[in-house]
PDB file of C-alpha atoms in Angstrom:
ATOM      1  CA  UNK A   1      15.766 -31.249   4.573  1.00 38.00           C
ATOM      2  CA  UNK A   2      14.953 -29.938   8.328  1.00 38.00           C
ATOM      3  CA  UNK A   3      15.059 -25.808   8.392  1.00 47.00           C
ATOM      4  CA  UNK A   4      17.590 -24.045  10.082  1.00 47.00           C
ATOM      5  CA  UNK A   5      16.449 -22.697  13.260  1.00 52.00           C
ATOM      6  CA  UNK A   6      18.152 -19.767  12.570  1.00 81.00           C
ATOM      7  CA  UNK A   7      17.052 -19.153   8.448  1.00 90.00           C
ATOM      8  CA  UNK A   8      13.997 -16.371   8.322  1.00 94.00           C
ATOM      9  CA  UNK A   9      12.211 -17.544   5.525  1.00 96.00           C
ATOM     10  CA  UNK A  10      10.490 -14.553   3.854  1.00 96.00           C
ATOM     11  CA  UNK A  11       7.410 -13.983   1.051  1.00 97.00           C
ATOM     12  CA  UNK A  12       7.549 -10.501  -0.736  1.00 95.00           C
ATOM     13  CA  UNK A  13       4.621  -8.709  -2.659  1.00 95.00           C
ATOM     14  CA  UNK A  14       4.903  -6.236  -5.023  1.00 93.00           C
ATOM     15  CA  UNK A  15       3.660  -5.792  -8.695  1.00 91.00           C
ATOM     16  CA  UNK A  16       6.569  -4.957 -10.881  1.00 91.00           C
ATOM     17  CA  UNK A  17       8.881  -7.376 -11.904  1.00 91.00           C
ATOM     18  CA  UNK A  18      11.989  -5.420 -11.858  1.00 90.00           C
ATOM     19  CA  UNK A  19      11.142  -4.350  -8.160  1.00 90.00           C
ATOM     20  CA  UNK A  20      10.861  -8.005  -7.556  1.00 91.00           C
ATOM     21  CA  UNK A  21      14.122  -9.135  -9.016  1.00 93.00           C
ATOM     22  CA  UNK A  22      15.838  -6.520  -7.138  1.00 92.00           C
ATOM     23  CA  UNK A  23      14.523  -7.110  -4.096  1.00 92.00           C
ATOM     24  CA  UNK A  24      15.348 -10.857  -4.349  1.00 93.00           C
ATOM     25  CA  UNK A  25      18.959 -10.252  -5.623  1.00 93.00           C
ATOM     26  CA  UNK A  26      19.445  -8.166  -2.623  1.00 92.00           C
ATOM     27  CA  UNK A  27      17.951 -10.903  -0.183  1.00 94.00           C
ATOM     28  CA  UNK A  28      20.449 -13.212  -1.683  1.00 91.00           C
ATOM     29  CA  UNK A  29      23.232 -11.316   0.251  1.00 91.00           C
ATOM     30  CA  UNK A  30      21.241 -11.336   3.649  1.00 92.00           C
ATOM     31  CA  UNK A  31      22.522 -14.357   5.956  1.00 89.00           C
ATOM     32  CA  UNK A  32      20.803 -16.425   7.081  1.00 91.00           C
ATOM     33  CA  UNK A  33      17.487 -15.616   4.876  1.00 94.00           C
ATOM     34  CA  UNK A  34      15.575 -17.542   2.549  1.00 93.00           C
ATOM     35  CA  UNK A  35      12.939 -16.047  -0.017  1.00 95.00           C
ATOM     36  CA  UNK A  36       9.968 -19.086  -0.022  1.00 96.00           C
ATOM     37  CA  UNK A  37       7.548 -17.323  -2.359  1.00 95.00           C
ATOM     38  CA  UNK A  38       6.839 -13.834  -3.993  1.00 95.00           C
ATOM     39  CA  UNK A  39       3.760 -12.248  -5.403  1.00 95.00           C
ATOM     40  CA  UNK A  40       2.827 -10.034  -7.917  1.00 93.00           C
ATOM     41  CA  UNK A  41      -0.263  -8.922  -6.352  1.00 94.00           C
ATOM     42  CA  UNK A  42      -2.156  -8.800  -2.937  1.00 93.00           C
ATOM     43  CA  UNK A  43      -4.606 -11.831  -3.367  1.00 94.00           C
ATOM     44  CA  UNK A  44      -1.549 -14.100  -4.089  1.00 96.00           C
ATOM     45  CA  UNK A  45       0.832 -12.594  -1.065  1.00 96.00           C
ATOM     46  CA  UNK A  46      -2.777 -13.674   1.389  1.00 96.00           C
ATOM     47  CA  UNK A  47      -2.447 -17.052  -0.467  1.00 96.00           C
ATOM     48  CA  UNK A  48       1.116 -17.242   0.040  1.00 97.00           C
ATOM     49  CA  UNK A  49       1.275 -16.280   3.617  1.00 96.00           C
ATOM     50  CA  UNK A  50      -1.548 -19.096   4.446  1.00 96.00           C
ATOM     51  CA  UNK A  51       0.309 -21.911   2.461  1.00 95.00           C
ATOM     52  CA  UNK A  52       3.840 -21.088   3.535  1.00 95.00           C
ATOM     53  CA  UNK A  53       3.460 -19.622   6.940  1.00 95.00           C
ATOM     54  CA  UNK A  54       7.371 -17.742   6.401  1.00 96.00           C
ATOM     55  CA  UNK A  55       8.752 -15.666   9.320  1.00 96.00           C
ATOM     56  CA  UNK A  56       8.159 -12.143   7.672  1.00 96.00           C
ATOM     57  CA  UNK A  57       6.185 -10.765   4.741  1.00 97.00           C
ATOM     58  CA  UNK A  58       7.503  -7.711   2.991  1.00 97.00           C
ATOM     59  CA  UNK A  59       4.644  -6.437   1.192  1.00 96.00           C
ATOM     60  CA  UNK A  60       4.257  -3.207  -1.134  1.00 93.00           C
ATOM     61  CA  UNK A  61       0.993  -0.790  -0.314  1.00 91.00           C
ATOM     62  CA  UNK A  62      -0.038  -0.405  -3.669  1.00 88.00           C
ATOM     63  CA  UNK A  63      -0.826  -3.428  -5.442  1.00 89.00           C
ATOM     64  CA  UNK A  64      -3.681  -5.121  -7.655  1.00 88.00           C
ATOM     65  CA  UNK A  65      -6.216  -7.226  -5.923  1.00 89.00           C
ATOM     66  CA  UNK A  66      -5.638  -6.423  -2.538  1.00 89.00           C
ATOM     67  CA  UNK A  67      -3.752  -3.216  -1.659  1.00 91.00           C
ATOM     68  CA  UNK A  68      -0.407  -4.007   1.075  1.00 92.00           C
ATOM     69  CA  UNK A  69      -2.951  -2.507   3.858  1.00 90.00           C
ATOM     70  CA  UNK A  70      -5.754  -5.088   2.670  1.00 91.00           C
ATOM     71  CA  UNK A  71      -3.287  -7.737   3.166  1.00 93.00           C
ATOM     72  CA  UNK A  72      -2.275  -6.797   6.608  1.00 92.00           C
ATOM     73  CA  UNK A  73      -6.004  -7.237   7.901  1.00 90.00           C
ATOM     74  CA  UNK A  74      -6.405 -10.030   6.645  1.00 92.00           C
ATOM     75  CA  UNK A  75      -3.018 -11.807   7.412  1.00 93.00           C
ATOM     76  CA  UNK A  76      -3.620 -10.750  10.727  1.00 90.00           C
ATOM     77  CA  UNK A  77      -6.809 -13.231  10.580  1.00 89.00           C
ATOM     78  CA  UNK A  78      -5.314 -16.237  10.869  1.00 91.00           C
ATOM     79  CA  UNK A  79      -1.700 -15.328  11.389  1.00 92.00           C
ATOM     80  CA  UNK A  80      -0.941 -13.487  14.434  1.00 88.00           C
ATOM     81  CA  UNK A  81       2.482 -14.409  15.037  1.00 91.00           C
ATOM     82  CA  UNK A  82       4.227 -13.450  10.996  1.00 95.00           C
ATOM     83  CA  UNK A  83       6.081 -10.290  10.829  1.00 95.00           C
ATOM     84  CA  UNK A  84       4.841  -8.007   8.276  1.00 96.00           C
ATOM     85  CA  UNK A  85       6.984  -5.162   6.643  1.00 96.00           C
ATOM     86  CA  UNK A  86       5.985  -2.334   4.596  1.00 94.00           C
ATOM     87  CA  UNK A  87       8.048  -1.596   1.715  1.00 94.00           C
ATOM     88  CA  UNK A  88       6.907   1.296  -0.233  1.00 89.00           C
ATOM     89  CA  UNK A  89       7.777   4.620  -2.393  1.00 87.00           C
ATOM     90  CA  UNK A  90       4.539   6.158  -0.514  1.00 84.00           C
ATOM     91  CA  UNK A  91       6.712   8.204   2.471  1.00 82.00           C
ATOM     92  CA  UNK A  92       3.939  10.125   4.455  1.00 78.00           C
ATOM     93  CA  UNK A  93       2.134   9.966   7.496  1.00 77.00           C
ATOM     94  CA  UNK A  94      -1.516   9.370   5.990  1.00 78.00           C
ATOM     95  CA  UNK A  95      -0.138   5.840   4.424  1.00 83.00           C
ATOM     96  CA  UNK A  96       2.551   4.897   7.734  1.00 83.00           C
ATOM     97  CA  UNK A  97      -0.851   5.597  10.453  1.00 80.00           C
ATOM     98  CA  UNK A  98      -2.675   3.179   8.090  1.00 83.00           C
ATOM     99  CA  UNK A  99      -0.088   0.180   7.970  1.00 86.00           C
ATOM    100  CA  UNK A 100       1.277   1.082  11.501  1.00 83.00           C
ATOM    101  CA  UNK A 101      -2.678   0.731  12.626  1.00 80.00           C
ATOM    102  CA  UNK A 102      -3.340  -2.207  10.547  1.00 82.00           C
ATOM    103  CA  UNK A 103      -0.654  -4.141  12.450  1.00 85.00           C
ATOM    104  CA  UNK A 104       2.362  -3.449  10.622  1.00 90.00           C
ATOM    105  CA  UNK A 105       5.867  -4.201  11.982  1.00 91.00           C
ATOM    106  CA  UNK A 106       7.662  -1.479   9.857  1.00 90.00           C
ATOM    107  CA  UNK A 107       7.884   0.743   7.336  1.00 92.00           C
ATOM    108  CA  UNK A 108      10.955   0.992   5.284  1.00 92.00           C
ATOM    109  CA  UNK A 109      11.310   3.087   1.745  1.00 89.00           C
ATOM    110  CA  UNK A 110      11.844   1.412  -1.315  1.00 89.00           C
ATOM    111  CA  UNK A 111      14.961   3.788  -1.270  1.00 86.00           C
ATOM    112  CA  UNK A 112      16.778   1.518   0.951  1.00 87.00           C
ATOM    113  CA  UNK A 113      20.217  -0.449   0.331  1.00 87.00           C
ATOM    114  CA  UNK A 114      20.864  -3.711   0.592  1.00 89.00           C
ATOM    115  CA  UNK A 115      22.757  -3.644   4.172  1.00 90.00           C
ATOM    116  CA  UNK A 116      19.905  -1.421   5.317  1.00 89.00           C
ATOM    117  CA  UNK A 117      17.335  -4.044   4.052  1.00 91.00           C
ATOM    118  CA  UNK A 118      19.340  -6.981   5.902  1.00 92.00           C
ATOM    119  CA  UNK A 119      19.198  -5.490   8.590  1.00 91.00           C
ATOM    120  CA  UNK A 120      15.950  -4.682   9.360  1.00 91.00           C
ATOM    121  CA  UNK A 121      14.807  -8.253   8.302  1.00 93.00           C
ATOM    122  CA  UNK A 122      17.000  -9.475  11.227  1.00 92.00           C
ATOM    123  CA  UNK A 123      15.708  -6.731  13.692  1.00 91.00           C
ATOM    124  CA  UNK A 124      12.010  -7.206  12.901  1.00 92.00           C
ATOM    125  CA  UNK A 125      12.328 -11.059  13.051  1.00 92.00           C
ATOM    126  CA  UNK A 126      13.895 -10.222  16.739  1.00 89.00           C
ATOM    127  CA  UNK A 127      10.986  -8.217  17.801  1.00 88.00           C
ATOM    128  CA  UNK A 128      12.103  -4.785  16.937  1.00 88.00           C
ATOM    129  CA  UNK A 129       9.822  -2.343  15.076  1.00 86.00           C
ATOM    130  CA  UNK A 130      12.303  -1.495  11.609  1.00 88.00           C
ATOM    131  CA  UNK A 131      11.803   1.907  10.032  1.00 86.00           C
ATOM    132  CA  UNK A 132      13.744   3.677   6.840  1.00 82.00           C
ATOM    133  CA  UNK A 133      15.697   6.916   7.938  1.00 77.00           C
ATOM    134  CA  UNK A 134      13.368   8.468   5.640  1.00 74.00           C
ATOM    135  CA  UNK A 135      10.837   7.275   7.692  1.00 76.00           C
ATOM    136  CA  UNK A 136      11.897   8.307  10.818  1.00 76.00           C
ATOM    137  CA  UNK A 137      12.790  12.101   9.881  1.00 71.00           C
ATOM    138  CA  UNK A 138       8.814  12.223   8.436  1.00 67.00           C
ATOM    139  CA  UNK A 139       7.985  10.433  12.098  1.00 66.00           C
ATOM    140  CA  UNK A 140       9.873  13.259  13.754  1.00 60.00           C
ATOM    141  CA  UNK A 141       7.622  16.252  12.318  1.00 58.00           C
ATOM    142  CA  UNK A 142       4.989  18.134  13.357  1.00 49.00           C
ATOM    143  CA  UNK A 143       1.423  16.308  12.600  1.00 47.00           C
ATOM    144  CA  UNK A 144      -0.817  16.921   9.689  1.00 40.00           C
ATOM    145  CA  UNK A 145      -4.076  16.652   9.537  1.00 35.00           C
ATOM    146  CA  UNK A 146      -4.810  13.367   7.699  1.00 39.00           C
ATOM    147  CA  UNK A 147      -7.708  12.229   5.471  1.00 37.00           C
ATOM    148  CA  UNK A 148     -10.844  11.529   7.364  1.00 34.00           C
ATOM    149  CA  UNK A 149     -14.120  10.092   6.012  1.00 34.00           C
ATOM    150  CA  UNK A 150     -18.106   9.479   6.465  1.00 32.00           C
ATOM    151  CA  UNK A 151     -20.416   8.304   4.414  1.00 29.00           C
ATOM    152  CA  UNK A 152     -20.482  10.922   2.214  1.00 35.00           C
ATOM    153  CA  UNK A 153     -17.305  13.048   2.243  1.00 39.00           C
ATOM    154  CA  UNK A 154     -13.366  12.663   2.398  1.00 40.00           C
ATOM    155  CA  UNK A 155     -11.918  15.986   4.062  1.00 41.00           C
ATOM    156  CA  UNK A 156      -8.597  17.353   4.360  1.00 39.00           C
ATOM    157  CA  UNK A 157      -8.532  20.464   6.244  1.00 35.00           C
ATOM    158  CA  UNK A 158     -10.824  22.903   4.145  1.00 38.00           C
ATOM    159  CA  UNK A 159     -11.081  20.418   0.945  1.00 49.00           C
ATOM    160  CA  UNK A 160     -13.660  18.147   1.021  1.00 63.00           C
ATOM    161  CA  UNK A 161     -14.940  15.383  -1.758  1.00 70.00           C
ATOM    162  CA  UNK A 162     -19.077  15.176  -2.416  1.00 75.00           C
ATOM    163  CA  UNK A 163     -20.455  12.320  -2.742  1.00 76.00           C
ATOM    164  CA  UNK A 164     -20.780  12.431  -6.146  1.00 84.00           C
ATOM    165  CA  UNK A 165     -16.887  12.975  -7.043  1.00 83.00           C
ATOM    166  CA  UNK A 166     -16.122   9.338  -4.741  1.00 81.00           C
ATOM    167  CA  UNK A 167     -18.130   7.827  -7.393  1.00 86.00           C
ATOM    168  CA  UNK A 168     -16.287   8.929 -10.490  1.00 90.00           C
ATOM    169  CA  UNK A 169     -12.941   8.626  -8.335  1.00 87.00           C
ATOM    170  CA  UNK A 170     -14.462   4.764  -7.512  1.00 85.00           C
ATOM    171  CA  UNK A 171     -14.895   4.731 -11.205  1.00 88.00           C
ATOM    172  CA  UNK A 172     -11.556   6.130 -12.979  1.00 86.00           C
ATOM    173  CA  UNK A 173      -9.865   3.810 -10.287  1.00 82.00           C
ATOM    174  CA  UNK A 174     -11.646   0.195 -11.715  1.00 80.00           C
ATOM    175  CA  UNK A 175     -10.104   1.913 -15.131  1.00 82.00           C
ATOM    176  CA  UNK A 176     -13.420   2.984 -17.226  1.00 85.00           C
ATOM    177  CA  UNK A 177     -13.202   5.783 -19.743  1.00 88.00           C
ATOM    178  CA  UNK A 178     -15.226   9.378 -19.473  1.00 89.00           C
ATOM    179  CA  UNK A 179     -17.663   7.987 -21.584  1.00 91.00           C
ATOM    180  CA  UNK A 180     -18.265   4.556 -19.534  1.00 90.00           C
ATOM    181  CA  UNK A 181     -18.252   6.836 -16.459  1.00 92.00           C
ATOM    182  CA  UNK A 182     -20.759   9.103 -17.846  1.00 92.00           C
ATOM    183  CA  UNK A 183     -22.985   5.840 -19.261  1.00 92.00           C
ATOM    184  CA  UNK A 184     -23.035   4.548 -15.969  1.00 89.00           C
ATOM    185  CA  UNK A 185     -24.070   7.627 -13.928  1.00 90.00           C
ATOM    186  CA  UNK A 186     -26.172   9.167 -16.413  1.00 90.00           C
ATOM    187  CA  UNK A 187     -24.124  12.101 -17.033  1.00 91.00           C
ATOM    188  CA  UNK A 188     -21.989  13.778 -19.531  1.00 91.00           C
ATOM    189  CA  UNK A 189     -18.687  13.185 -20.257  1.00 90.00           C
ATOM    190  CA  UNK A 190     -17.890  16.578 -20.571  1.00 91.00           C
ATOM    191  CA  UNK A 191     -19.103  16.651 -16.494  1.00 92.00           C
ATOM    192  CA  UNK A 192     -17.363  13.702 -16.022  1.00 92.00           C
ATOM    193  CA  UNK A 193     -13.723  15.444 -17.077  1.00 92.00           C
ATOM    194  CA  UNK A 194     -14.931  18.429 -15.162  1.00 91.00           C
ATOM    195  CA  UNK A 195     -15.202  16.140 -11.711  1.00 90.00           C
ATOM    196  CA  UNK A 196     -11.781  14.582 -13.064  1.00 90.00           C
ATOM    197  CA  UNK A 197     -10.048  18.099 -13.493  1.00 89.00           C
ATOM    198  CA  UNK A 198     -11.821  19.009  -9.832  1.00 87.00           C
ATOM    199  CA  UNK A 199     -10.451  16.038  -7.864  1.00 87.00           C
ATOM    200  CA  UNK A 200      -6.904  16.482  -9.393  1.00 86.00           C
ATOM    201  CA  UNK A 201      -6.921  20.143  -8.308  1.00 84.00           C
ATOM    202  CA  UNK A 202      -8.682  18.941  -4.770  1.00 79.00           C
ATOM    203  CA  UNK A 203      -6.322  16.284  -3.821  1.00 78.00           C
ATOM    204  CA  UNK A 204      -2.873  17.944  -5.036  1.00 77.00           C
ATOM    205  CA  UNK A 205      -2.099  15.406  -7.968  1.00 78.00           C
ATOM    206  CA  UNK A 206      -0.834  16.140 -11.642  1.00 81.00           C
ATOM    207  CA  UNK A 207      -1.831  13.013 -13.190  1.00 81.00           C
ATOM    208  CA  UNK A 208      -3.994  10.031 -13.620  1.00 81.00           C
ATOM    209  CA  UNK A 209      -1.932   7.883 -11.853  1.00 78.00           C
ATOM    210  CA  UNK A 210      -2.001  10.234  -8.579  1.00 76.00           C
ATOM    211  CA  UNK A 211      -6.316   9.657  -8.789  1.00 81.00           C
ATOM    212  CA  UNK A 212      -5.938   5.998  -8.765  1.00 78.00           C
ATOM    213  CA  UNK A 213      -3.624   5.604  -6.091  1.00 74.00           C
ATOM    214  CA  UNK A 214      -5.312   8.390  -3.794  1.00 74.00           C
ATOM    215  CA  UNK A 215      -8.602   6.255  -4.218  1.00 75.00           C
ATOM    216  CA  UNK A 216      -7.139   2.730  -4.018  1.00 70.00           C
ATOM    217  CA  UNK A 217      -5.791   3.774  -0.253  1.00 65.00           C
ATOM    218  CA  UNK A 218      -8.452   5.903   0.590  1.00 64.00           C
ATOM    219  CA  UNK A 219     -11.824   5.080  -0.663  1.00 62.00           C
ATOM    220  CA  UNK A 220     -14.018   1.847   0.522  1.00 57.00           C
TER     221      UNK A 220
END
């Protein structure tokens, strides 16, 4: 059966299930669009993308595998012409410089309806740039100073991550215990909860969950 040469046929990437079901029931009520594939992780949206060539790829930043900015670079290998759309809880500057850099054609919160959502599929496949109003009230303030690195630090403003700390961040990110952590670097585990308790008071977060996504976005 010939395609439409008006359908958008779409891929989507994210790693929950529910997330995906939603976001396919509300795609269901967007004319003229067609979901072709979805993925529960990066590696698989790349895959996707290179096997089904769709009009636009809504991709979440945080994914196993490859995270959403991983899959921008290397969509944009060999497919320069796809449309690729953040879709993400992550609403701050640090993470929209990163997709917006790594060729992204929008940015829209996971926060957004299902009118909202049709319509920016239809804009970006038009040529438009598609952000959230979320989005585009954080676009609208005053610059902060992002994460920078080196090869031996991460700084933000006065806060700044030794060498040392990257590695058990690296670490508590590829999921090994204080103890596995310590084995490998030759050090206690009682140091290795102290670097833990350090980085969670360095980089602002309460839990485990806020390491591991601050070092799968921000660490090589």
């Amino acid at each position: 059966m010939a395609r439409s040469t008006d359908e958008i046929q779409v891929v989507f990437a994210d790693d929950h299930q529910v997330t995906r079901l939603g976001l396919r029931a509300m795609m269901g009520s967007c004319p003229n669009v067609t979901v072709v594939g979805e993925a529960p992780d990066g590696k698989q949206a790349v895959e996707l993308v290179r096997e089904l060539a769709p009009d636009l790829l809504l991709v979440d930043i945080l994914m196993p595998e490859k995270t959403g900015i991983e899959v921008l670079y290397e969509v944009r290998e060999f497919n320069r012409d796809i449309r690729i759309v953040m879709l993400t809880s992550l609403e701050d500057k640090l993470h929209l410089t990163k997709a917006m850099n790594a060729g992204a054609n929008g940015y829209l919160s996971k926060e957004v309806g299902p009118q909202e959502l049709c319509e920016a599929i239809s804009a970006v496949v038009r040529g438009d740039r598609v952000f959230s109003s979320t989005i585009l009230e954080l676009m609208s303030r005053p610059d902060s100073i992002p994460y920078v690195s080196d090869m031996t630090t991460y700084a933000m403003s006065n806060v700044y991550l030794s060498a040392r700390e990257q590695e058990v961040l690296t670490l508590i990110a590829e999921g090994l215990t204080s103890r596995e952590i310590a084995d490998k670097l030759f050090i206690s585990p009682r140091t290795v909860e102290t670097h833990r308790k350090n980085l969670m008071t360095k980089l602002h977060v309460k839990n485990m969950a806020g390491l591991v996504k601050f070092a799968l976005i921000n660490l090589p």
